[in-house]
Coordinates of C-alpha atoms in Angstrom, one line a residue:
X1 CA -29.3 27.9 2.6
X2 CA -28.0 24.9 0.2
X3 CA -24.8 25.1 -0.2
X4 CA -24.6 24.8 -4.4
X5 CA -21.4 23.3 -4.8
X6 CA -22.9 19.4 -4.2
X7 CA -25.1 20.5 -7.4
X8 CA -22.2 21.9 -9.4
X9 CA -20.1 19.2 -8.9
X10 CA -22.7 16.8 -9.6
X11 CA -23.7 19.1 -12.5
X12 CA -20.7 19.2 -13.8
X13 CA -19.7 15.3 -14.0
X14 CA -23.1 14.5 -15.2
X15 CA -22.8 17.0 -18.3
X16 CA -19.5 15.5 -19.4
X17 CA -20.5 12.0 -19.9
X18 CA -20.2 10.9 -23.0
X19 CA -23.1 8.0 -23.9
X20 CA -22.3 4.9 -26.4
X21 CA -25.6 4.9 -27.5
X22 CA -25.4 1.7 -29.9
X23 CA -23.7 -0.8 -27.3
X24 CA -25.2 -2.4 -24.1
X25 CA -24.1 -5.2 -21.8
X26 CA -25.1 -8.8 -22.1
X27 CA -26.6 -9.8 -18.5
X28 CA -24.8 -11.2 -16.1
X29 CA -24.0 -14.6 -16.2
X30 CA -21.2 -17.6 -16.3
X31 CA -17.6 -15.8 -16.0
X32 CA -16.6 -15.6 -19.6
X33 CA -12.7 -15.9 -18.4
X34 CA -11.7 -17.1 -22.2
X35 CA -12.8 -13.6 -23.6
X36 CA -10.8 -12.2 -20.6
X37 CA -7.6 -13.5 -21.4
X38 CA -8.1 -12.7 -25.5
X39 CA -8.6 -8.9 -24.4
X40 CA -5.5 -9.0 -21.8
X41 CA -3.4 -10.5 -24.1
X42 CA -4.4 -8.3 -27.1
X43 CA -6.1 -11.0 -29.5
X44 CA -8.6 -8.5 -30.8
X45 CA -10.2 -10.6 -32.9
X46 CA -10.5 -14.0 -31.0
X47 CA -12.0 -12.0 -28.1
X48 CA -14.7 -10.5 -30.5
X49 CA -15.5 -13.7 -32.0
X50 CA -15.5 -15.2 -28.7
X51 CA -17.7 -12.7 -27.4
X52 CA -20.5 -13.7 -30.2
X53 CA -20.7 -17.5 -29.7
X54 CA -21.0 -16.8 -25.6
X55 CA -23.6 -14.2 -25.8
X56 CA -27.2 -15.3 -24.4
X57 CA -28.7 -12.9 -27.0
X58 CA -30.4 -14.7 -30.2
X59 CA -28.1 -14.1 -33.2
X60 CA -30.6 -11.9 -35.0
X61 CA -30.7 -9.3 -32.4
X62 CA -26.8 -9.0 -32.5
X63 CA -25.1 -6.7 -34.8
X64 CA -21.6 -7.2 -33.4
X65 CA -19.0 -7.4 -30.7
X66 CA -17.9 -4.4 -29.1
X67 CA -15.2 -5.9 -27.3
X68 CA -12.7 -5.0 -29.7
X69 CA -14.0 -1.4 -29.8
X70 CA -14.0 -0.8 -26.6
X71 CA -10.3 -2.5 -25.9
X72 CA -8.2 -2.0 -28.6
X73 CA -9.7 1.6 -29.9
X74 CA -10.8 2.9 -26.6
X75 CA -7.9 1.7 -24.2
X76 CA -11.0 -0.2 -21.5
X77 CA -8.8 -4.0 -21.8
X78 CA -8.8 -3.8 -17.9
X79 CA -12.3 -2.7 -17.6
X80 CA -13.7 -5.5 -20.3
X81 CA -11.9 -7.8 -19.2
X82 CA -12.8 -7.4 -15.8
X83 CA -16.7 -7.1 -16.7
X84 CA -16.2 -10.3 -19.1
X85 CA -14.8 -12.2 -15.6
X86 CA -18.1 -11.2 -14.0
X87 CA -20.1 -12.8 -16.7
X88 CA -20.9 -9.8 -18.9
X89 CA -20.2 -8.9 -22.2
X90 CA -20.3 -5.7 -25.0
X91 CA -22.2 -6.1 -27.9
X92 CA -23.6 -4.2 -30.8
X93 CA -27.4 -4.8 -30.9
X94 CA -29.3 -4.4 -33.6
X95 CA -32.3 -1.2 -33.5
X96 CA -35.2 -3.1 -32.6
X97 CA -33.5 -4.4 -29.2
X98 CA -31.6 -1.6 -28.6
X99 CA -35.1 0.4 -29.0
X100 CA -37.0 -2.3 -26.5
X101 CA -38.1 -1.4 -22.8
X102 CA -35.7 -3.1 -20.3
X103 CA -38.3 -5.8 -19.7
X104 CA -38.5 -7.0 -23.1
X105 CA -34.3 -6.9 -23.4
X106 CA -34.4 -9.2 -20.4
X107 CA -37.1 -11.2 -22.3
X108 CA -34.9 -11.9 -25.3
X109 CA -31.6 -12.4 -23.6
X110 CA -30.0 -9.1 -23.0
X111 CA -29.6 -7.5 -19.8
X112 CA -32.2 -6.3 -18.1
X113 CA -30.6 -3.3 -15.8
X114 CA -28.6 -1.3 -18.0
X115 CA -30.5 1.4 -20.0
X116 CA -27.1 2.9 -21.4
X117 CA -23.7 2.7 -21.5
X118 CA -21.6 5.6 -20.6
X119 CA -17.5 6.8 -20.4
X120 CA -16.6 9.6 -18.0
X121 CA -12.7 10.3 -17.5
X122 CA -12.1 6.7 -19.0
X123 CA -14.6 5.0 -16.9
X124 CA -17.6 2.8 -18.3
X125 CA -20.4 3.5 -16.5
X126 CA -23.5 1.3 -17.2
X127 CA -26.4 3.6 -16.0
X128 CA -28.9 1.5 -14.3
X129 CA -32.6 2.6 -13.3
X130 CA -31.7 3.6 -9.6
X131 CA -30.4 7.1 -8.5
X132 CA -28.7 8.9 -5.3
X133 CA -30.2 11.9 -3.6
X134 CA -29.0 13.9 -1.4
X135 CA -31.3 16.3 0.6
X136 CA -31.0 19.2 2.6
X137 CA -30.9 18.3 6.5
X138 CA -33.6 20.5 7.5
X139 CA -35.9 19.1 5.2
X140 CA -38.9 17.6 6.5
X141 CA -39.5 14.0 5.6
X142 CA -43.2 14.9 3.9
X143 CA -41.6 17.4 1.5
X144 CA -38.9 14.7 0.9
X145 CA -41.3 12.4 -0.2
X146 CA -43.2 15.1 -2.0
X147 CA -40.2 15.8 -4.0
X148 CA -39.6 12.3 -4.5
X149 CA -43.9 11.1 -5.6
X150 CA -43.0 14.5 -8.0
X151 CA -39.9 13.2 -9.6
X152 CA -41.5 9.4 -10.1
X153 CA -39.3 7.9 -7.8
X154 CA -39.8 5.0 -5.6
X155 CA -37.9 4.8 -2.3
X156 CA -35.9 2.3 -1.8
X157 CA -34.4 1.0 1.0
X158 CA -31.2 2.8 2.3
X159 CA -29.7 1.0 4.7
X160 CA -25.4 1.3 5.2
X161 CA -25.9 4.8 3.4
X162 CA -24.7 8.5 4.8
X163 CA -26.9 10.1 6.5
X164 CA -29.4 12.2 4.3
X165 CA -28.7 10.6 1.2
X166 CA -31.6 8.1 -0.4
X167 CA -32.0 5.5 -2.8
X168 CA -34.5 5.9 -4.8
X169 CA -36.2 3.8 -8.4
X170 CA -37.2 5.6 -11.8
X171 CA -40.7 4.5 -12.4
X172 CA -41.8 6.8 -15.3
X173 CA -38.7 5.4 -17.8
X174 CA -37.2 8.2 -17.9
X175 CA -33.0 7.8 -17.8
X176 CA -31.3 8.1 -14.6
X177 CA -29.2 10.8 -16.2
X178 CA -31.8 13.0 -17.1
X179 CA -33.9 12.3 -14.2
X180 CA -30.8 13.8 -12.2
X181 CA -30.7 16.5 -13.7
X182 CA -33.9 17.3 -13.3
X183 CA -34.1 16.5 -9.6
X184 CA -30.8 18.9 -9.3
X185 CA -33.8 22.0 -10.2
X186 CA -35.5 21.4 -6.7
X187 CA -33.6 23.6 -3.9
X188 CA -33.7 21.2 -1.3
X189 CA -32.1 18.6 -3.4
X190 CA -28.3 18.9 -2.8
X191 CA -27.6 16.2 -5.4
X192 CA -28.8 13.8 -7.9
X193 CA -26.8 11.1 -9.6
X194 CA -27.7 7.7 -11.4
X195 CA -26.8 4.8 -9.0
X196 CA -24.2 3.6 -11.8
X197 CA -22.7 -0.3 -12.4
X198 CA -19.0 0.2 -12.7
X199 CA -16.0 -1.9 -12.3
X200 CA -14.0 -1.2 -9.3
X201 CA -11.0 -3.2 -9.0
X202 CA -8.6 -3.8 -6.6
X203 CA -5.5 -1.3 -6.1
X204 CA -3.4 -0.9 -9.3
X205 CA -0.2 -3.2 -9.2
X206 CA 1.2 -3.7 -12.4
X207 CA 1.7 -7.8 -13.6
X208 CA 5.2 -6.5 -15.3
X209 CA 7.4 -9.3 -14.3
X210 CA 10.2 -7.0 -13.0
X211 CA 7.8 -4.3 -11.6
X212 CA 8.7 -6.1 -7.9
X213 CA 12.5 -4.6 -8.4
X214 CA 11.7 -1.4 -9.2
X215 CA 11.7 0.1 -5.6
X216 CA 11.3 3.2 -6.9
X217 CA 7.3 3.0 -7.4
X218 CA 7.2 2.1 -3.8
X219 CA 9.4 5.0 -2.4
X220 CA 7.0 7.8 -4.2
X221 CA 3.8 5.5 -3.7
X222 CA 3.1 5.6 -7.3
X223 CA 0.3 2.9 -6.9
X224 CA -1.7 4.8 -4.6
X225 CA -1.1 7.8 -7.7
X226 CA -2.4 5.6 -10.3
X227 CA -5.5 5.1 -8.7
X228 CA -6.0 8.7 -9.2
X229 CA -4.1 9.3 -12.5
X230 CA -2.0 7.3 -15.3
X231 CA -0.8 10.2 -17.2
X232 CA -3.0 9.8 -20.0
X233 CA -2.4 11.4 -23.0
X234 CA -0.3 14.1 -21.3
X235 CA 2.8 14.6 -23.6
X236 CA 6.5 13.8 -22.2
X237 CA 9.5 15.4 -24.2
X238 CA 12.8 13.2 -22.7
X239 CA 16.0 14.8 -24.6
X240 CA 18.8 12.7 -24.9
X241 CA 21.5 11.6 -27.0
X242 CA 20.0 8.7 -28.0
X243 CA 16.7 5.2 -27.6
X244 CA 16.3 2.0 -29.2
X245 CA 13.2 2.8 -30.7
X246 CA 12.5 -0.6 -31.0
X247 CA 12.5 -1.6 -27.3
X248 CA 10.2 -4.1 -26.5
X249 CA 9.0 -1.8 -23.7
X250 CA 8.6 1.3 -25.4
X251 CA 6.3 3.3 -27.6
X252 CA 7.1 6.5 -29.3
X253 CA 4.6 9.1 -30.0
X254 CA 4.2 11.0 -32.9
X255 CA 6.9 14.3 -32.5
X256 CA 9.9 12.4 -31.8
X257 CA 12.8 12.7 -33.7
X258 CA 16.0 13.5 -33.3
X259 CA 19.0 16.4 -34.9
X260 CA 21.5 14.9 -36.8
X261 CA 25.1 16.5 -36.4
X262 CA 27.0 17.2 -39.4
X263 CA 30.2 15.9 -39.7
X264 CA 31.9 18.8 -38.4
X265 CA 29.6 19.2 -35.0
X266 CA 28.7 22.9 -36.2
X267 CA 25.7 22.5 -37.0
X268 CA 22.1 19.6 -37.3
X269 CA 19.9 19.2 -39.3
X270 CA 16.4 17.7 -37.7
X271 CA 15.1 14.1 -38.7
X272 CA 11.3 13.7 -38.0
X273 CA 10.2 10.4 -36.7
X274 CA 12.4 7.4 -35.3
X275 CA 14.0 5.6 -38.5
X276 CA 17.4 5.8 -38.3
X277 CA 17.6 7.8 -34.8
X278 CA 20.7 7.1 -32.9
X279 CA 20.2 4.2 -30.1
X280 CA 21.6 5.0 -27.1
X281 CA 21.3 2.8 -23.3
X282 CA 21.3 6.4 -21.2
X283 CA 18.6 7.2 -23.4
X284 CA 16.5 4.1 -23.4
X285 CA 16.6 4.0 -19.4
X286 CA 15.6 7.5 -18.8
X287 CA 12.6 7.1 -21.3
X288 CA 11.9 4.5 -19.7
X289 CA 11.8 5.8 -16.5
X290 CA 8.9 8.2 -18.0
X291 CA 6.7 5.6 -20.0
X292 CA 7.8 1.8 -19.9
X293 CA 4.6 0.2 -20.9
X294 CA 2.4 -1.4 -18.3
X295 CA 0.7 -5.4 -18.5
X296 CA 2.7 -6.1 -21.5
X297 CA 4.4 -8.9 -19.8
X298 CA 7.8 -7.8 -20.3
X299 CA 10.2 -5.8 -18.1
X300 CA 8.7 -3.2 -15.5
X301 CA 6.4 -0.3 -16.3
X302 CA 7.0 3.9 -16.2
X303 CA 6.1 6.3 -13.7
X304 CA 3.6 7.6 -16.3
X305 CA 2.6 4.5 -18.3
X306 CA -0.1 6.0 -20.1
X307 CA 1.6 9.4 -21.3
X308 CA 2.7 10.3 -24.5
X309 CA 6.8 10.0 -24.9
X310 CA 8.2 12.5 -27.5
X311 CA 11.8 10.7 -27.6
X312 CA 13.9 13.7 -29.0
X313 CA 17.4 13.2 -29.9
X314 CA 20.5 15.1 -29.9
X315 CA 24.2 15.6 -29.5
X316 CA 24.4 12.0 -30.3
X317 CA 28.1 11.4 -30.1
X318 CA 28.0 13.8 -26.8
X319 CA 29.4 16.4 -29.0
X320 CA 27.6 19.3 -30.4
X321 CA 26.5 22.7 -30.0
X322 CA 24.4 24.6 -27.3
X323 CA 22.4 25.5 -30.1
X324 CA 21.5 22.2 -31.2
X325 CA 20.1 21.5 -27.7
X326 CA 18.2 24.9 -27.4
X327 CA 16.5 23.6 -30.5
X328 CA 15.4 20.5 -28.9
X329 CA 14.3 22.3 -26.3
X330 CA 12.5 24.9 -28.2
X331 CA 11.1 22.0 -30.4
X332 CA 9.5 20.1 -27.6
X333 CA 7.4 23.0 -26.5
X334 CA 6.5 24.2 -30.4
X335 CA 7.0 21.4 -33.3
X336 CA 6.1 24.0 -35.7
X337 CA 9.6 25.4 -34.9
X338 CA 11.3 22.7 -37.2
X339 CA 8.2 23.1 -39.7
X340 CA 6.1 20.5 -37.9
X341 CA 2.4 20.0 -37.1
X342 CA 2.6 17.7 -34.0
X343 CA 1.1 19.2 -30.8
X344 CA 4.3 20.0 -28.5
X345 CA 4.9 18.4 -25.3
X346 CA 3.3 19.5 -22.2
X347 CA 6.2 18.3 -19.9
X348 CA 10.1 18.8 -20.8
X349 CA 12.6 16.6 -19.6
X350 CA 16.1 16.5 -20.3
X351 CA 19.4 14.5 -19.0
X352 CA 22.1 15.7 -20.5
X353 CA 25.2 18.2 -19.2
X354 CA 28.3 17.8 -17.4
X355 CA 29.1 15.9 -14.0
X356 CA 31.4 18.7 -12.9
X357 CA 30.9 21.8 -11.2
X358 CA 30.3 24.2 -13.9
X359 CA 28.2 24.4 -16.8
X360 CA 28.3 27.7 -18.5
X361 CA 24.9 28.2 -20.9
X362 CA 24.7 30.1 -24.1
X363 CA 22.1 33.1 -24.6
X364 CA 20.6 30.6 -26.8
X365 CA 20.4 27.7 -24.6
X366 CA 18.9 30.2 -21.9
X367 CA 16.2 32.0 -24.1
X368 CA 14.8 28.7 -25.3
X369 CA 14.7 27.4 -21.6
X370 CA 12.7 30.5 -20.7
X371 CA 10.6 30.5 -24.1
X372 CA 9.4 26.7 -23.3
X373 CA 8.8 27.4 -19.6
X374 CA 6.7 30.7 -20.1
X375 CA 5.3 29.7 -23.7
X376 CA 5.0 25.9 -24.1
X377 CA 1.6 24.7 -23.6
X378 CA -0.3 27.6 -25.2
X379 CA 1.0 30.3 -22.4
X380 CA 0.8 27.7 -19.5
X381 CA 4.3 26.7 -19.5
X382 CA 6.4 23.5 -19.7
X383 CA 7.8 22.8 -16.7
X384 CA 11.2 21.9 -17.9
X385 CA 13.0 19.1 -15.1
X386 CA 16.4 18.9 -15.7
X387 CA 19.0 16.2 -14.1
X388 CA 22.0 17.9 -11.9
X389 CA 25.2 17.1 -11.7
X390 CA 26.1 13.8 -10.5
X391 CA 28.9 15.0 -8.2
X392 CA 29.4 16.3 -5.2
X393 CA 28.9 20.2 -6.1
X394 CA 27.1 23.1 -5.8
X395 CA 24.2 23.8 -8.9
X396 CA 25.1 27.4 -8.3
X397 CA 28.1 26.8 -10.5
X398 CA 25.7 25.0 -13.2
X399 CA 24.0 27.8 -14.9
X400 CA 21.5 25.8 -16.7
X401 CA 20.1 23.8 -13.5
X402 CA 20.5 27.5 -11.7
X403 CA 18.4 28.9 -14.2
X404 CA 14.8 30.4 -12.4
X405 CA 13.2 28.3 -14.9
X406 CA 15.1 25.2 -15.2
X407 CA 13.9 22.5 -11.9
X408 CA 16.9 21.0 -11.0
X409 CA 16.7 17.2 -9.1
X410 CA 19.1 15.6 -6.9
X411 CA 18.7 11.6 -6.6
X412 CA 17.3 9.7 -3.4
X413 CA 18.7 6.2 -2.7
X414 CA 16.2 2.7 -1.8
X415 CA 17.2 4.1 1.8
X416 CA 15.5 7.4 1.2
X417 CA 18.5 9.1 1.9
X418 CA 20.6 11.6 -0.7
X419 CA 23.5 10.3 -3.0
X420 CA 26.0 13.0 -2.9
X421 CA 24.5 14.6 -6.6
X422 CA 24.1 18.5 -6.5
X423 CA 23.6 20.4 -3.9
X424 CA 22.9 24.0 -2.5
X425 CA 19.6 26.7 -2.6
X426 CA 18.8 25.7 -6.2
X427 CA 18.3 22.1 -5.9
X428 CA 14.5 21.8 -6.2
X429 CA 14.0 18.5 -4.9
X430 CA 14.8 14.5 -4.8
X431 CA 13.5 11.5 -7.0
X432 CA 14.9 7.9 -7.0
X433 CA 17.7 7.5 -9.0
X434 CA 20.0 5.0 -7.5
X435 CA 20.1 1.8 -8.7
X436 CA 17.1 1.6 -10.6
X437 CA 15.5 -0.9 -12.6
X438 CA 14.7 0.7 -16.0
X439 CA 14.8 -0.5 -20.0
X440 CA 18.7 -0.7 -21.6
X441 CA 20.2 -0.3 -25.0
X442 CA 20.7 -4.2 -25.3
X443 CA 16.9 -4.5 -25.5
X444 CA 16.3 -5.6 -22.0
X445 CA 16.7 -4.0 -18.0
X446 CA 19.4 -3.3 -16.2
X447 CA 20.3 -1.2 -13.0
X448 CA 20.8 2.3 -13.3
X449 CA 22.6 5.1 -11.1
X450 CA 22.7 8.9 -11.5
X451 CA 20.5 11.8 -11.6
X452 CA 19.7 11.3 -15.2
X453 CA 17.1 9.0 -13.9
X454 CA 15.7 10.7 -11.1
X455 CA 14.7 14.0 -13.4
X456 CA 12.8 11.3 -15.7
X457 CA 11.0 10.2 -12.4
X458 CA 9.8 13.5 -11.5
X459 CA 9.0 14.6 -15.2
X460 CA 7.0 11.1 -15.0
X461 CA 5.0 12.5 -11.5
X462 CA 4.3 15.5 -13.9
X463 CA 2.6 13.9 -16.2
X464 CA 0.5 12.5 -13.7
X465 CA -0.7 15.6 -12.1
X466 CA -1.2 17.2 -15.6
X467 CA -3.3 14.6 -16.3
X468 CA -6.1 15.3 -13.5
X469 CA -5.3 19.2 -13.7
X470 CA -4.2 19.8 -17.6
X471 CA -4.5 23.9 -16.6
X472 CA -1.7 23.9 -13.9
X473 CA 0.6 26.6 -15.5
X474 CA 4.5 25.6 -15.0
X475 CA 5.1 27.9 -12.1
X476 CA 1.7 26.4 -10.1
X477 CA 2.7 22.4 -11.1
X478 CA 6.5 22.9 -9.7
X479 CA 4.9 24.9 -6.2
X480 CA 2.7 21.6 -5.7
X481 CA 5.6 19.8 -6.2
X482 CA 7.7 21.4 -3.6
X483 CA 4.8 21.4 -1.4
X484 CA 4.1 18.0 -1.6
X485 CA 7.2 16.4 -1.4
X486 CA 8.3 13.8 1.7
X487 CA 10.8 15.7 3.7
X488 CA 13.4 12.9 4.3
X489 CA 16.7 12.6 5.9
X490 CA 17.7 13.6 9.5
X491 CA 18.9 17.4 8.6
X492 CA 16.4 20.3 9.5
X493 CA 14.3 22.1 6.6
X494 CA 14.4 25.9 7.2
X495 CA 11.5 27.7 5.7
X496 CA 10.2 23.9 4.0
X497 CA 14.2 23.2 2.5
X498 CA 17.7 22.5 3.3
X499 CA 20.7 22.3 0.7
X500 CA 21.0 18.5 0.2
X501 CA 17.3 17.5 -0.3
X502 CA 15.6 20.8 -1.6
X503 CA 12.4 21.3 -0.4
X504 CA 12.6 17.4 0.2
X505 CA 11.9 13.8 -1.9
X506 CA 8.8 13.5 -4.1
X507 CA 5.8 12.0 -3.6
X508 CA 3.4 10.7 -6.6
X509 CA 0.4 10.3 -4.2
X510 CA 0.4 13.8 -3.1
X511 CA 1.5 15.4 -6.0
X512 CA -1.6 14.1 -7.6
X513 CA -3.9 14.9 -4.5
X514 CA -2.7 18.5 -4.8
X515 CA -3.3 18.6 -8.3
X516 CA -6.7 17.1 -8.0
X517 CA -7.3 19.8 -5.4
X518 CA -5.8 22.6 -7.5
X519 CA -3.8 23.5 -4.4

């Protein structure tokens, strides 16, 4: 019997593409390295008129550039500029070409191979005339080609591929999507799928000048994560006391803002937006831990480059009420709470408390903890990461990073050894946090040390995974977490845990491969 999960897999990715039925590709052709560096270095326009005079297409069957489009609107610079360095190029096309047969688009310029272009999971596919079958073992080789004479395929020659799996050529026209599809209806077919042109890079390493200092990427293999996930779109709530907004390394997303004390600390009112929020350099790094931008060629880049940061600020002058912070919290998970519309954050991370041994919370401060945990993210839960104390104590006296639902993190050193933060049975786990490379107040980087920075790091490793898996609830993203995590240092783990490290340091890479996984 076939085992159908090939076919729903298959299925299932082929269903979710999302066609761009009015652009193709040009064909392949000189390395067009001048649009390349318009799109990298973000001169939209240049790169679209650039695009038009280097086309091989007659003018009159070209509508536009979609270089632009596909950069600037659709976040692809990499991609483009990657497919402009191998010669081809996006354009608009007017009907009559974009209506031709492939033969005739070859005869008049444009390329050839390409039927459609396609964007799965933020990945241009260019679907091509070719497909990828795979066939049940035991079938015999005349009911292959049966199938195949059926489906108006021509076999192609397969040579370097797994065994059981075919090449094959769409004769009849119809698209390789489609033809899938239909191919997936044949029982002894265990999957279809169009043999599609895609860009396929080398290993992510950001070009940020400073990105070679921050050791931190390295010590949770955060490349080998990106490959997998950026963090796109997922949104990142970092509470604070304060950010320069206008960092040359940061971008706030709609739903910050930040709760202006009154004069006499009782009380705050909340100030949607960034203009006039307090700056702060504790604030700025730890944000910046989460989502420095990437290829901007300044500074380094964040854990989760591509996430959404919701700067919120509060208790600006480190003075202020238990209150005011429960709001924050409570705000991250639910704008509407404050009277706004912006979606709420999907990850909660905050910095601030004591460094001493005891931290007594407020009802209030407790029931919003639990009310963003259990009912952020429409019943899946924030996970809310929250930075222990910096000295040598137990969290059991801190009864905000004791809480069941707070995740309390410790800080790892370059050495991958612990740095003397909290300790004891509710320490979740590690992140780096000693002297790391992150954004400052002054507008540029500096080296930062304390836990404040690790909770940002793991919030940012959140982001990630929520990104490949956005249904994780709270409870299922911080077991993955535990689960995956390095276990470092020379004392033993009982039961997966010892005091100083939790359940250990984490890892990016397998953070995201659990996710992925759902396990």
């Amino acid at each position: 019997m076939v085992s159908q999960s090939n076919k729903e897999r298959t299925f299932a990715r082929l269903s979710r593409l999302e066609a761009l039925p009015d652009i193709l590709p040009s064909q392949p052709g000189v390395p067009r390295v001048d649009v390349s560096v318009a799109v990298r270095s973000g001169a939209f326009a240049s790169s679209d008129a650039q695009t038009r005079a280097r086309l091989d297409v007659p003018a009159e069957d070209v509508f536009a550039s979609a270089t632009s489009f596909l950069s600037r609107t659709c976040g692809y610079e990499d991609q483009v500029a990657r497919f402009a360095e191998a010669g081809m190029l996006f354009f608009y096309p007017r009907r009559d070409l974009l209506d031709a047969s492939l033969d005739e688009r070859r005869a008049r310029g444009g390329n050839g191979a390409v039927s459609r272009v396609f964007v799965d999971d933020g990945r241009l596919l260019l679907e091509t005339g070719r497909v990828l079958i795979g066939f049940d073992p035991e079938t015999r080789e005349a009911d292959r080609k049966l199938i195949m004479d059926r489906a108006g395929l021509l076999e192609l020659a397969g040579s370097g591929l797994p065994q059981g799996v075919w090449r094959a050529l769409v004769l009849d026209g119809t698209p390789a999507v489609e033809k899938c599809l239909n191919l997936l209806d044949e029982n002894k077919v265990t999957f279809a799928e169009p043999d599609f042109i895609e860009q396929v890079g080398g290993r992510l390493t950001p070009d940020d000048p400073l990105f070679t200092q921050q050791w931190h990427h390295k010590a949770i293999d955060c490349e080998a994560a990106w490959d997998m996930s950026l963090g796109t779109d997922v949104r990142v709530a970092m509470i604070d006391n304060g950010f320069k907004t206008d960092h040359g390394d940061l971008a706030f997303a709609a739903g910050s803002g930040f709760f202006r004390t009154t004069s006499d600390f009782q009380d705050a009112d909340f100030v949607p937006g960034t203009l006039g929020m307090p700056e702060g350099d504790h604030g700025t790094a730890t944000a910046g831990m989460i989502a420095a931008i990437k290829g901007n060629g300044f500074g380094g880049c964040g854990v989760a480059f591509e996430s959404k940061l919701m700067g919120i600020s509060c208790l600006n002058d480190q003075v202020g009420t238990q209150s005011t912070l429960g709001r924050a919290i409570a705000y991250a998970a639910r704008p509407d709470l404050e009277g706004r519309a912006e979606a709420g954050a999907d990850v909660i991370c905050c910095s601030l408390g004591p460094d001493g041994a005891v931290w007594r919370m407020s009802e209030t401060l407790r029931l919003a903890i639990e009310f963003a945990a259990t009912q952020g993210r429409g019943g899946l839960g924030c996970p809310v990461f929250w930075a222990s104390t910096n000295g040598n104590y137990p969290i059991g006296a801190d009864e905000v990073c004791s809480h069941p639902d707070t995740i309390a993190i410790g800080r790892s050193t370059e050495a991958d050894t612990d740095d003397s933060s909290g300790y004891g049975r509710e320490l979740e786990f590690l992140a780096t946090g000693a002297r790391v490379r992150l954004p400052s107040g002054n507008g540029g980087y500096g080296f930062k040390h304390g836990t404040s920075f690790a909770a940002p790091c793991a919030a940012g490793v959140a982001a990630l995974m929520l990104s490949v898996n956005s249904q994780l609830t709270a409870r299922e993203l911080r077991q993955m977490m535990r689960n995956s995590c390095d276990k470092i240092g020379t004392l033993p783990y009982i039961l997966g845990r010892n005091a100083r490290f939790g359940w250990g340091r984490i890892s990016a890479r397998r953070a995201v491969e659990a996710a992925r996984a759902g396990v």
